[in-house]
Structures are given as C-alpha cells and as structure tokens.
mmCIF file of C-alpha atoms in Angstrom:
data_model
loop_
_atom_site.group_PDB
_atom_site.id
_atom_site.type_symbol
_atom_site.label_atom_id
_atom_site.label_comp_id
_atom_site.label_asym_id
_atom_site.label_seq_id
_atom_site.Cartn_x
_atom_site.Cartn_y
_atom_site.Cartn_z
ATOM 1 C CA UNK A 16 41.833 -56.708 74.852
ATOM 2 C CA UNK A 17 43.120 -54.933 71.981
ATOM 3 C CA UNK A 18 42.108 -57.137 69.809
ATOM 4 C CA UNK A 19 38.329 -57.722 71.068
ATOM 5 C CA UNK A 20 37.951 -54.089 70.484
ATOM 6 C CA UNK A 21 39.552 -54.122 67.039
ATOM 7 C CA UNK A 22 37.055 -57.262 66.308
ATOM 8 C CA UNK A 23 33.978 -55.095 67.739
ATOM 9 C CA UNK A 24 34.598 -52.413 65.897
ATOM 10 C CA UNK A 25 35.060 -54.145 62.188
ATOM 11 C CA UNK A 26 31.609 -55.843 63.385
ATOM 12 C CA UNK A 27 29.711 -52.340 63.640
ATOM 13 C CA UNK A 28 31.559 -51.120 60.839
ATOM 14 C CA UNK A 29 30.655 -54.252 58.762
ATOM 15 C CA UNK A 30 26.723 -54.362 60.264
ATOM 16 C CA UNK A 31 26.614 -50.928 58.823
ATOM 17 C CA UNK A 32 27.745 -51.240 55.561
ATOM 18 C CA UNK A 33 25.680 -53.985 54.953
ATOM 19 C CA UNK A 34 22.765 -52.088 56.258
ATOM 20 C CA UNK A 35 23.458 -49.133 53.709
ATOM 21 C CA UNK A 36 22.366 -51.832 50.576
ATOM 22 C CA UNK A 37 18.993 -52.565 52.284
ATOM 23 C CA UNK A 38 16.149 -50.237 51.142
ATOM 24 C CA UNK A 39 12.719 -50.837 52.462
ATOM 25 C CA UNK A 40 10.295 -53.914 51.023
ATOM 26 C CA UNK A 41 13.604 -55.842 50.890
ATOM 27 C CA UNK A 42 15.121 -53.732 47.993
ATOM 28 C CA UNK A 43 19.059 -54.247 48.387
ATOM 29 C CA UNK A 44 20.924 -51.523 46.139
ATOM 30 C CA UNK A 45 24.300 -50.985 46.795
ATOM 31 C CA UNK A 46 26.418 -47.950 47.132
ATOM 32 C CA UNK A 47 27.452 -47.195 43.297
ATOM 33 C CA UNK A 48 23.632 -47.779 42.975
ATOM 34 C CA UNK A 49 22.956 -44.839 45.081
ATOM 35 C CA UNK A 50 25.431 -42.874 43.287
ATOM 36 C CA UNK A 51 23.576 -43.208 40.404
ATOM 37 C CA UNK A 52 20.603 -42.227 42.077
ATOM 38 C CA UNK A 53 21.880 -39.188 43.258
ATOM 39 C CA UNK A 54 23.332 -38.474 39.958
ATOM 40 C CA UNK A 55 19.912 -38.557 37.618
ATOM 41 C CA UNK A 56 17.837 -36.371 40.853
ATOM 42 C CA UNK A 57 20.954 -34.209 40.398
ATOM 43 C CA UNK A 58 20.962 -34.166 36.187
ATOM 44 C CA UNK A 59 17.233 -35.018 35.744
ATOM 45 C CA UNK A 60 16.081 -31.536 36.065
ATOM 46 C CA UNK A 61 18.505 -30.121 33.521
ATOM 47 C CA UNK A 62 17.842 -32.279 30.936
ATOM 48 C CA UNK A 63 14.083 -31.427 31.548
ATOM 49 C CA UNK A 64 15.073 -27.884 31.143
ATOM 50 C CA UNK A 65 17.203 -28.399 28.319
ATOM 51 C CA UNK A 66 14.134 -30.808 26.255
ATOM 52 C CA UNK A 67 11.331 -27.856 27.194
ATOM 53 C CA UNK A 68 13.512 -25.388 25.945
ATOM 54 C CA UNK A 69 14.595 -27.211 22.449
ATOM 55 C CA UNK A 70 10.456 -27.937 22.232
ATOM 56 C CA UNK A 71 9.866 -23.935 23.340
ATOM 57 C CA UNK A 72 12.327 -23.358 19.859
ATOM 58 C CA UNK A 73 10.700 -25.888 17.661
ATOM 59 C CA UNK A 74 7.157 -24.512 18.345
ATOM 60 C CA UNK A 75 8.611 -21.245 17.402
ATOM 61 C CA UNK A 76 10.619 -22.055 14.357
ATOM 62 C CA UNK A 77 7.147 -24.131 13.006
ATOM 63 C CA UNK A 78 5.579 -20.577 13.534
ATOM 64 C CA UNK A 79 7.916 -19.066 11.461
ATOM 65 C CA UNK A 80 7.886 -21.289 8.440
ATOM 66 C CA UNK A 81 3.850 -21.108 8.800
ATOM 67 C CA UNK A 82 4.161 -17.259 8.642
ATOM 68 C CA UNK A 83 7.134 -17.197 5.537
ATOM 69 C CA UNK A 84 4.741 -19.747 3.600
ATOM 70 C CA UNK A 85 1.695 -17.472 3.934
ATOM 71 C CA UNK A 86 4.263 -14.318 3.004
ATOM 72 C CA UNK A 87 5.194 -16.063 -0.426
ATOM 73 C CA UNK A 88 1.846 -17.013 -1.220
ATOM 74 C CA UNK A 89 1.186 -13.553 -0.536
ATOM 75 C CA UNK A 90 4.305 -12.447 -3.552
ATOM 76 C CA UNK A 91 2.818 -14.772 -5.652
ATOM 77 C CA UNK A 92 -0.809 -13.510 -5.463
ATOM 78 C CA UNK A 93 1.274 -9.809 -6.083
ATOM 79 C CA UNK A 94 2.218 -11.454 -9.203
ATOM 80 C CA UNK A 95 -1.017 -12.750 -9.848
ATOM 81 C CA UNK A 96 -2.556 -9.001 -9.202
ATOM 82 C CA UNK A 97 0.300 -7.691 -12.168
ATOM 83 C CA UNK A 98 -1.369 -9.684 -14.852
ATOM 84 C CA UNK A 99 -4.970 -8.830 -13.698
ATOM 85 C CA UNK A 100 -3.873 -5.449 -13.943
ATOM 86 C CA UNK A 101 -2.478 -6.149 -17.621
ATOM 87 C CA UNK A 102 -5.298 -7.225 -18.759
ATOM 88 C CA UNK A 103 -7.686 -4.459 -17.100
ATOM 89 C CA UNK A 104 -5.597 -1.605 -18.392
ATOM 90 C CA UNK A 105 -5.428 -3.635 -21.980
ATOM 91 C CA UNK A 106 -9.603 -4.088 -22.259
ATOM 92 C CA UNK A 107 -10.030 -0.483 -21.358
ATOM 93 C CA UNK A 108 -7.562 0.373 -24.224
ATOM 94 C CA UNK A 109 -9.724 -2.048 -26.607
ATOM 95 C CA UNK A 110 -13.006 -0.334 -25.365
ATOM 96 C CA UNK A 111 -12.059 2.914 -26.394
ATOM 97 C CA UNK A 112 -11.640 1.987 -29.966
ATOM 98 C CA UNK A 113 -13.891 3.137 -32.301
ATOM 99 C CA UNK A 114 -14.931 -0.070 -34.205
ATOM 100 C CA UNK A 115 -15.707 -1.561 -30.931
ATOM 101 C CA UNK A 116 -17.807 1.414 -29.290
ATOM 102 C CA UNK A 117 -19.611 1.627 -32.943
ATOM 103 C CA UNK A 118 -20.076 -2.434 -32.961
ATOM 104 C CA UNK A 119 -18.176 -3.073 -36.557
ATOM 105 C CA UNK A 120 -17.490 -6.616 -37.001
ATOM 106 C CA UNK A 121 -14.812 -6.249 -40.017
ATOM 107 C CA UNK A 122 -12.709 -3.471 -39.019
ATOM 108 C CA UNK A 123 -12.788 -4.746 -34.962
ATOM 109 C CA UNK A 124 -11.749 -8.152 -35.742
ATOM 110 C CA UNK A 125 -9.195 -7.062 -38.305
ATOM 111 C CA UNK A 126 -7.803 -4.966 -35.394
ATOM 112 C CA UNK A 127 -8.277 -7.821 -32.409
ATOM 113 C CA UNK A 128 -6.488 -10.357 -34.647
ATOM 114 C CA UNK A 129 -3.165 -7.999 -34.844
ATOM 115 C CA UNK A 130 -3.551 -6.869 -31.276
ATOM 116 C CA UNK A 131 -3.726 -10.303 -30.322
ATOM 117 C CA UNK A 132 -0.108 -11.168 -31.983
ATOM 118 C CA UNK A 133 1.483 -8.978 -30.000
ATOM 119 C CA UNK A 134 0.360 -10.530 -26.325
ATOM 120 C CA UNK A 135 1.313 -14.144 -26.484
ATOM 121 C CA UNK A 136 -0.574 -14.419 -23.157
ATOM 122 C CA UNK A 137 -4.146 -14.444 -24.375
ATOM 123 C CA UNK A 138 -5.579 -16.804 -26.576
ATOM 124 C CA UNK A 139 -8.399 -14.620 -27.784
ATOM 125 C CA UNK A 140 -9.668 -11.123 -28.025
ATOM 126 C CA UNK A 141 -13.130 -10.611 -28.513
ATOM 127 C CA UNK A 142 -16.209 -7.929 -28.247
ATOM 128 C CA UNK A 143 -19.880 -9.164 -27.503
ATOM 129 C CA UNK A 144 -22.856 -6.757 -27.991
ATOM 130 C CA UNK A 145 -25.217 -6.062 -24.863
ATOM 131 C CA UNK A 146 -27.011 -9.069 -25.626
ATOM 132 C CA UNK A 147 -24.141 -11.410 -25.612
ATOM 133 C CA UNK A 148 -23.775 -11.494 -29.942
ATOM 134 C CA UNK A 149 -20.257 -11.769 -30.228
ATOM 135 C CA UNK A 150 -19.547 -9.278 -33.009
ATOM 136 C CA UNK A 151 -15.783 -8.837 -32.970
ATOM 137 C CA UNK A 152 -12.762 -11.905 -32.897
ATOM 138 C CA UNK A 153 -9.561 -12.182 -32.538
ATOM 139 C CA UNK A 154 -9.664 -15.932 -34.553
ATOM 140 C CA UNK A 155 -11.586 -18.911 -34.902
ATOM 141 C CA UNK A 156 -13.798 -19.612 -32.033
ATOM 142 C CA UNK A 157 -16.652 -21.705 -30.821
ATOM 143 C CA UNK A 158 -18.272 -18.478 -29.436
ATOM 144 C CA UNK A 159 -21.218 -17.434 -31.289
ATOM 145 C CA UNK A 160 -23.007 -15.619 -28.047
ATOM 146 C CA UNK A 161 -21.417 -15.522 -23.930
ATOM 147 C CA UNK A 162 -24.642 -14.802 -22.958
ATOM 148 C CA UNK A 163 -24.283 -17.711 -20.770
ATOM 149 C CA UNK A 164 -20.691 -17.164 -19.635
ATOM 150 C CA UNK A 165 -19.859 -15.489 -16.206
ATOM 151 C CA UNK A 166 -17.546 -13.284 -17.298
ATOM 152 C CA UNK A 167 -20.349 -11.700 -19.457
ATOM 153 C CA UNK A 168 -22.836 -11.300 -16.355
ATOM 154 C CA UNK A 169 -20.414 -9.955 -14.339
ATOM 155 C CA UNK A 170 -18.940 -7.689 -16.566
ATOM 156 C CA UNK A 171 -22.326 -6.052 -17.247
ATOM 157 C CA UNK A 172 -23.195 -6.199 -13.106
ATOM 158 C CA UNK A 173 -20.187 -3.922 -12.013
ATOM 159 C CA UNK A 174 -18.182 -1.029 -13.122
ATOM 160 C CA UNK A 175 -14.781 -2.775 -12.701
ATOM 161 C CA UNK A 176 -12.593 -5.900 -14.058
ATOM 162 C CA UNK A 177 -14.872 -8.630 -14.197
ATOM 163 C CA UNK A 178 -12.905 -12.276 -14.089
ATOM 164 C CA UNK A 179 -14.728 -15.435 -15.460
ATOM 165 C CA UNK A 180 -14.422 -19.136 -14.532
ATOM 166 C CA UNK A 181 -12.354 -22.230 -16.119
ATOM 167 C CA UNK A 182 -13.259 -22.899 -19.594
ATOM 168 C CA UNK A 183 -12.099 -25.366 -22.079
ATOM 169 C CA UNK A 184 -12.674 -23.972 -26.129
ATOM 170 C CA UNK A 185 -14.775 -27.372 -27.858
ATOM 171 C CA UNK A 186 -12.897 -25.861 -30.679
ATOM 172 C CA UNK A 187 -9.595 -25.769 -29.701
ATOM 173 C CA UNK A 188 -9.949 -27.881 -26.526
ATOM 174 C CA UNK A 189 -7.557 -25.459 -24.449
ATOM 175 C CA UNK A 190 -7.941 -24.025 -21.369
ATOM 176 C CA UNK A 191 -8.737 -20.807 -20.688
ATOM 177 C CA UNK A 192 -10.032 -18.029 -18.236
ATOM 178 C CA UNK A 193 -11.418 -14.874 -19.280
ATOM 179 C CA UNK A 194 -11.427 -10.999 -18.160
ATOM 180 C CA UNK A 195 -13.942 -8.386 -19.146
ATOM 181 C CA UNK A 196 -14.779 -5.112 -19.251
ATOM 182 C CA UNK A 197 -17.790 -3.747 -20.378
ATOM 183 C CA UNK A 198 -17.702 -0.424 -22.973
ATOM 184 C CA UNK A 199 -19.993 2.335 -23.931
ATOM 185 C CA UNK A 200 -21.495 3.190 -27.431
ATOM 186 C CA UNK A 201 -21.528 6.223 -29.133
ATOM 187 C CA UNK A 202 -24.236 7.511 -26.917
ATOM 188 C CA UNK A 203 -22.838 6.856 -23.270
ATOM 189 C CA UNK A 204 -24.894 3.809 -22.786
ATOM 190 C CA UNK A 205 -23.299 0.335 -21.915
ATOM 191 C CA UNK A 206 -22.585 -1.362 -25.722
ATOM 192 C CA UNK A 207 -21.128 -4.539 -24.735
ATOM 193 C CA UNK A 208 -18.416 -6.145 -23.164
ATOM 194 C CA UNK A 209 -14.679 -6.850 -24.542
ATOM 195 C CA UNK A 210 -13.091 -9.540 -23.413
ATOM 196 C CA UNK A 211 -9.122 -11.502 -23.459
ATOM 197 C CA UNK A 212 -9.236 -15.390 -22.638
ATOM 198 C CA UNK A 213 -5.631 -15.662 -20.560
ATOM 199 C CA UNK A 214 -4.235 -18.661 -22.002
ATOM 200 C CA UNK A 215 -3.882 -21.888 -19.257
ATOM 201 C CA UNK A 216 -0.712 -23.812 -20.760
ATOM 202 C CA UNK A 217 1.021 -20.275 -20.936
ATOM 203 C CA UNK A 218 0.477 -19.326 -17.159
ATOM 204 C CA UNK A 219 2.184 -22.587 -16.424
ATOM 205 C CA UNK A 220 4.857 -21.767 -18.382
ATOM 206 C CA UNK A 221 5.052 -18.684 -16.906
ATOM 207 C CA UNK A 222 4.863 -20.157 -12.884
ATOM 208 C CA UNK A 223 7.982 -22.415 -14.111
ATOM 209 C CA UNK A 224 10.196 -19.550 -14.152
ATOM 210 C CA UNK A 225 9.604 -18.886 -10.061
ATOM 211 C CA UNK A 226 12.671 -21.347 -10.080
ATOM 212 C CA UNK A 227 10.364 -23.983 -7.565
ATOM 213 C CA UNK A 228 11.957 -26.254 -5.455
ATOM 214 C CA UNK A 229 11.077 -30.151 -6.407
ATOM 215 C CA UNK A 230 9.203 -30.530 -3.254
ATOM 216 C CA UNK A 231 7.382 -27.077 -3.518
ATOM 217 C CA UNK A 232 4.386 -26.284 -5.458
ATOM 218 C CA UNK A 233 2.040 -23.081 -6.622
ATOM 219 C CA UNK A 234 -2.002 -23.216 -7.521
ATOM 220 C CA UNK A 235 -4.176 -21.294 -8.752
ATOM 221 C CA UNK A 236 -8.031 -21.747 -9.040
ATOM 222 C CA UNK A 237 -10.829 -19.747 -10.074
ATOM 223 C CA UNK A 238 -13.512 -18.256 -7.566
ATOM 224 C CA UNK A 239 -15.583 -21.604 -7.956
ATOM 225 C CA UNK A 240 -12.776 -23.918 -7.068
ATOM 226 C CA UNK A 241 -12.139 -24.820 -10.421
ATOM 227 C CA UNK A 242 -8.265 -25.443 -10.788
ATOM 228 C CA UNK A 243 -6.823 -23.249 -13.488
ATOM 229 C CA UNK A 244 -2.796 -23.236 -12.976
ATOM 230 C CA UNK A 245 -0.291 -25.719 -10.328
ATOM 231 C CA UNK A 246 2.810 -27.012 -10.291
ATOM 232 C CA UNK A 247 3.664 -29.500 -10.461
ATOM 233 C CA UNK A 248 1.755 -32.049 -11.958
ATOM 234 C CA UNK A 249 -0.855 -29.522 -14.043
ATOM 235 C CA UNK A 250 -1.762 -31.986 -15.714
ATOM 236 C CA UNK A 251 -3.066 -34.169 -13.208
ATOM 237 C CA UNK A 252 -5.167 -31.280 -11.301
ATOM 238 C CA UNK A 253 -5.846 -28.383 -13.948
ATOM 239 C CA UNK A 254 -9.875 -28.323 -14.347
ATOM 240 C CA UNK A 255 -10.267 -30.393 -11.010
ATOM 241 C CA UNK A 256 -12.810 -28.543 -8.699
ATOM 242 C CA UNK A 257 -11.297 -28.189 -5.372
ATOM 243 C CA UNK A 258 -14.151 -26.560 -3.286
ATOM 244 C CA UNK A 259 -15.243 -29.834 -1.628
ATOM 245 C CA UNK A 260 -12.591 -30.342 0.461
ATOM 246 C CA UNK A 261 -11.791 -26.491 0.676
ATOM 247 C CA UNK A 262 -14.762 -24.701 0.964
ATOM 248 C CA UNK A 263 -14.139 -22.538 4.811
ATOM 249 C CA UNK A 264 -11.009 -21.626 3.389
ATOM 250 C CA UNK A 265 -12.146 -20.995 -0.700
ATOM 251 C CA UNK A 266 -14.652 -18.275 1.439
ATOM 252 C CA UNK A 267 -13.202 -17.042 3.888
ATOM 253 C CA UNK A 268 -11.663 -13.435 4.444
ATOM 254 C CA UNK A 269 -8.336 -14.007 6.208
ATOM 255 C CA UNK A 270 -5.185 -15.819 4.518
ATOM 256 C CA UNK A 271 -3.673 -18.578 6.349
ATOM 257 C CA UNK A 272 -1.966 -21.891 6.399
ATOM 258 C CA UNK A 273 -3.212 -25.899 6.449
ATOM 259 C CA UNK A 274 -0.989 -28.910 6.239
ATOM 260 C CA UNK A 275 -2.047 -31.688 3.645
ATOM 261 C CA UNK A 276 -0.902 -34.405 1.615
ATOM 262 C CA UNK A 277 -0.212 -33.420 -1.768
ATOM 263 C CA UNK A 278 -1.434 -36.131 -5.140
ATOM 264 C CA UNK A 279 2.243 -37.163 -5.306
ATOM 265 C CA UNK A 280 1.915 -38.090 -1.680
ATOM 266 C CA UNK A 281 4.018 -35.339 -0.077
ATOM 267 C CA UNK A 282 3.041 -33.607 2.685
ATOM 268 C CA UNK A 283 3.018 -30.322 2.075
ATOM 269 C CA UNK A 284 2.452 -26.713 4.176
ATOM 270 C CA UNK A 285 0.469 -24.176 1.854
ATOM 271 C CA UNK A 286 -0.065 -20.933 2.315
ATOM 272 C CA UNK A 287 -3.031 -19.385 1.010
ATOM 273 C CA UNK A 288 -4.781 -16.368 -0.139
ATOM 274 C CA UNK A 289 -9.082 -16.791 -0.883
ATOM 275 C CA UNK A 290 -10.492 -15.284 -3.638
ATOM 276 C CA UNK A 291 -11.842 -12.530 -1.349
ATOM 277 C CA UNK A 292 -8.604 -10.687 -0.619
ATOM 278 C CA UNK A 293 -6.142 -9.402 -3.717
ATOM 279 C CA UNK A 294 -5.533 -9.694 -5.863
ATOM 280 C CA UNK A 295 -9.336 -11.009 -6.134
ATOM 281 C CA UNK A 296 -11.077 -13.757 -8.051
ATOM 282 C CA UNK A 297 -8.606 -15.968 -7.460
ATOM 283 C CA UNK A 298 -7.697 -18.506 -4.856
ATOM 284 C CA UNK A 299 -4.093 -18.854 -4.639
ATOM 285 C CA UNK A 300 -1.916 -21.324 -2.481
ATOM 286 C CA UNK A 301 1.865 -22.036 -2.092
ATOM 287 C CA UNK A 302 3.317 -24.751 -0.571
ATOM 288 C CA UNK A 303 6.433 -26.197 0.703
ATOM 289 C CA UNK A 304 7.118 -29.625 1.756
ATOM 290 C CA UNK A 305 7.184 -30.385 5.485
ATOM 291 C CA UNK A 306 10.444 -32.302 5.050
ATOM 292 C CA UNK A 307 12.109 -29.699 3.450
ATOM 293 C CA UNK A 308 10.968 -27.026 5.785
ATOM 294 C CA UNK A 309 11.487 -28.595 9.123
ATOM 295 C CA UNK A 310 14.977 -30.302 7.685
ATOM 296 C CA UNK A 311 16.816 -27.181 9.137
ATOM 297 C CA UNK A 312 14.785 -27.673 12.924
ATOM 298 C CA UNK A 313 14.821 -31.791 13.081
ATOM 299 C CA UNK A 314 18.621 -31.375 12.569
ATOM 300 C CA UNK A 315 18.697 -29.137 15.494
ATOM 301 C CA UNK A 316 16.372 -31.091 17.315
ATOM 302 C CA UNK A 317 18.808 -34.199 17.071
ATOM 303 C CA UNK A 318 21.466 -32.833 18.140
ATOM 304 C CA UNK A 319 20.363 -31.324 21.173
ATOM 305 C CA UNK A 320 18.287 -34.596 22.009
ATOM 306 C CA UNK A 321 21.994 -36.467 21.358
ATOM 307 C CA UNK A 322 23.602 -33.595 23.823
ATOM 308 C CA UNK A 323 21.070 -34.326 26.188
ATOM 309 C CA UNK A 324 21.680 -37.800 26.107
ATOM 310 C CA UNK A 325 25.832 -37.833 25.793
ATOM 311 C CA UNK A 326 25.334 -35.274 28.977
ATOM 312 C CA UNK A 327 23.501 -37.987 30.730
ATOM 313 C CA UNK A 328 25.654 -40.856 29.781
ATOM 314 C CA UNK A 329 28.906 -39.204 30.764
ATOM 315 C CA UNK A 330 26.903 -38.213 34.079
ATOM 316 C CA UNK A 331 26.174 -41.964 34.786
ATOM 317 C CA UNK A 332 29.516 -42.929 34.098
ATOM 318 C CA UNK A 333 31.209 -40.125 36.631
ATOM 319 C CA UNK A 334 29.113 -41.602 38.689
ATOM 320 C CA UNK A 335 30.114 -45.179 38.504
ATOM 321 C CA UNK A 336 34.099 -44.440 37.625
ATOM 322 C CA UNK A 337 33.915 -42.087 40.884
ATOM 323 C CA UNK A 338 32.130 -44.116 42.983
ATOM 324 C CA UNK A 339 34.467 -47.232 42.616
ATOM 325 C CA UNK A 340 37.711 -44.979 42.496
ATOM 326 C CA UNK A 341 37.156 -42.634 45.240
ATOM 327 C CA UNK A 342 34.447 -44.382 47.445
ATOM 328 C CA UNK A 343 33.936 -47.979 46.894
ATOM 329 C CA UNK A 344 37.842 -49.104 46.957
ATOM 330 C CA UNK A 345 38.794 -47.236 50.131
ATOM 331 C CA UNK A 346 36.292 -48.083 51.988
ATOM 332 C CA UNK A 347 36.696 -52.166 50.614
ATOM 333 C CA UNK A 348 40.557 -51.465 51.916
ATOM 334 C CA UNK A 349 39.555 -50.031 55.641
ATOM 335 C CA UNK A 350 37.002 -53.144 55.868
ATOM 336 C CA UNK A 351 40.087 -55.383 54.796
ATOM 337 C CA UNK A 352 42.245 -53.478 57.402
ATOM 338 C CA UNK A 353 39.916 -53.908 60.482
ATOM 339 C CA UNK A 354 39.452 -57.655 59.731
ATOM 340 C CA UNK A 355 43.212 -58.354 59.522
ATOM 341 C CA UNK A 356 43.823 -56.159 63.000
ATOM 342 C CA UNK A 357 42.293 -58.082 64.976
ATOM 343 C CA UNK A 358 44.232 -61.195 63.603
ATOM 344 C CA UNK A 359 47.535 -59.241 64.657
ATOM 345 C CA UNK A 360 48.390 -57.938 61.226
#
C-alpha cells in the first residue's frame, strides 16, 4: 500500500510539472523559460527608465552646444563690431582735415597716401566730392567717380557709418569692402564722403589667428549675401552670394542656429548673427562640426546604451544560472526520488 501511494503521488507530481511547460495555443516553455520571463517584466522597466533618461540628457546637451555656438558667433561679431568701430572713428579723423573739408586734391592725397602706410588693414583711402568725383587717393585706383557704389549712397542717406558691398578693384583685382562717412565743407554743408576699402586677403589673415579647430569654420558676408571673409577654404566661397539658400535667416532680426553640410562635405552647426543686429551690415556665422561637438555626448551615449545592455545580459544569465542551480536540479532530484520509492529504494 505504501508503495501505490508513493506511485500516486510521483504521478500528480509528474502530471503537474509537465503541465507547468504548457502555455495556451499549444506554446510549451519550460521553467528556466519562465524565469526569463519574469526576469525582463522585472528589468524591462529600468532599462526603459535608464534609455529615456540618457535621451532626456542628450536633448539637453544638443541644446547646449546650439546655445555655446550662437554665443561664439556672437564674440566673433564683437570682434567684427571693433574694426567697424576702427574704421568709423578713423574716417571721422580724415573728415576733419582741412584739405579734405576744402576739397584739395594734392595736399589730401599726399596726406591719404602716408595715412594709409600706417594701417595695413585698408587697401585705400579716398575722398569723393558730393557728386561722387573722387578728388583725393590714397594710390592708384580704378575709381574715377563712386557715384554708383553703395557705400557712396548710403553714406550721403544717414548721419552714421555707412558700410558698402563686396567689390573686386579691375585694377588691382583684390577684394575689398568699403566704409564711409560723409564730411562737411567749409560752410556746414555735406562736401563729400571719405572712404577706407578694408582689405579681403588681410581679414583672413586676421580670422586665422582665432586658433580654429580643423573641423570649425567662421564667415562673413556683406548685407547682400555676398561672401567677403570664411575659413576655411576662402578661396573657394569669397565673392559667392549666399542669399539664395539663406534669405529668412540673411533678414531676419533674431540670431540663431541651422545645421548644414559644409563645401568640404562636413556637417557643420553654425551659429549666426543677420546683418540686422551688431555689429550691423554684416552677416556673420560660426560653425562647429557635428562630429566634433556631439563626440563628448555619443561617447556617453555608448556607454550607458552598453550599461544598459551588460545590466540586461547579466540579468538573463542570473536568471538561467539560478534557475538550474537553485530550482531546476532539486526539483529534477525529488522527481528522481519519488520514482525510485515506489520501486523500494
């Protein structure tokens, strides 16, 4: 008798077990399957938590880099706003001399021309009469009248530093961008307007000395989109009208940021400054490559992912070690034990 009710009892015990590995729709899993099961609904949610949070940081760090990229274009057009300065404080010097205000060719250019060896950033000095003559020179130039140029215009139309656009000398064939400021005869009545042509090839020069990054660059362009200064590469961009391609932002009244492929295929993030906002006149941009500024945050972003996924590997293999160990041998032994007991073992 003792034996029929050892035999019944490894029966239920064995029915039972084997009904544990049958899901429903005739899925058969067995118990270290289960573990596992238990394990990702246990782990799952973490690792959710832990991905939202290193995508919550990511977002945040791109905001940052957005913002510092705007800041230094920012600098830069402080920079930029130095030199205009230079050069507005240096044309109302030259307007108060007397050979200008009195319209003396000889004794102004005699003057401009010595002037002019002491700023190696200008290529010319030079004084037009109210109806655009060109009177006074700092050295040979193609200029005979600016009636035409918009520095001229604008000079004449407003009381303050007028800033032309991109022009290349036929003489000379070098690139150039002029400010002006207008000065009064004898009398108090508007005589002219003096004027200093910045020279291009030295403004590159002096961007070099920002100590750029090789994946970083600087440009400058004039109010008309007309490229006057960038690094790298001037020479495959300097004179190149940009405003076709970035026109909302060329006119607009806010500085921001855009992502973009650069000409030597890099894709860049540029901050930028329109023409509207100082230092004026200008529309500057600074960018950064998008390798180089995320390199710090992909990094990161790896090695949480790898966390993640170590976390969950080690989790899964608990899982299995334990189950076997702790769960699948003993029970293997006590269904072993109750089939020998009934044998007389």
């Amino acid at each position: 008798m003792i034996g029929q009710a050892a035999r019944r009892v490894a029966d239920r015990f064995t029915v039972r077990s084997a009904n544990q590995y049958v899901f429903p729709r005739g899925i058969r899993i067995g118990l270290t399957g289960r573990l596992f099961l238990l394990v990702i609904l246990a782990v799952v949610p973490a690792l959710v938590i832990q991905a939202w949070n290193e995508y919550d940081q990511r977002i945040a760090r791109e905001g940052e880099i957005r913002q510092h990229v705007v800041e230094i274009t920012k600098q830069f057009g402080g920079e930029i706003g130095v030199l205009r300065e230079g050069a507005r404080q240096l044309l109302l010097a030259l307007a108060q001399l007397d050979p200008v205000k009195s319209l003396q060719p000889a004794a102004c250019s005699a003057l401009f021309s010595k002037l002019k060896s002491r700023y190696a950033n200008y290529s010319f000095l030079g004084a037009a009469d109210i109806t655009g003559r060109v009177f006074c020179v700092s050295g040979p130039t193609s200029f005979s009248r600016v009636t035409d140029q918009p520095f001229f215009t604008r000079a004449l139309a407003q009381p303050e530093l007028a800033v032309g656009n991109y022009w290349i000398d036929p003489v000379s064939n070098q690139g150039t961008i002029h400010f002006a400021e207008r000065f009064e005869d004898g009398n108090g009545h508007t005589g002219g307007v003096v004027f200093a042509g910045l020279d291009l090839a030295w403004l590159s020069d002096h961007l070099k000395k920002r100590g750029l990054s090789p994946t970083a660059s600087i440009l400058i362009a004039d109010r008309e989109g007309n490229i006057i200064a960038r690094l790298p590469h001037p020479e495959l961009l300097v004179g190149k009208n940009m405003r076709t391609s970035h026109e909302p932002i060329m006119d607009g009244d806010g500085a921001g940021w855009e992502e973009a492929v650069g000409v030597d295929g890099t894709t860049r993030i540029f901050g930028y400054v329109p023409a509207a906002l100082p230092p004026k006149d200008f529309f500057l941009s600074a960018g950064q490559s998008k390798a180089e500024a995320f390199a710090e945050i992909d990094t990161a972003t790896r090695r949480g992912v790898g966390l993640i996924l170590a976390g969950f590997l080690a989790a899964i293999y608990a899982a299995w070690a334990g189950g076997r160990k702790f769960i699948r041998r003993p029970i293997e032994g006590l269904l072993k034990v109750t089939t020998e007991w009934p044998k007389g073992n």
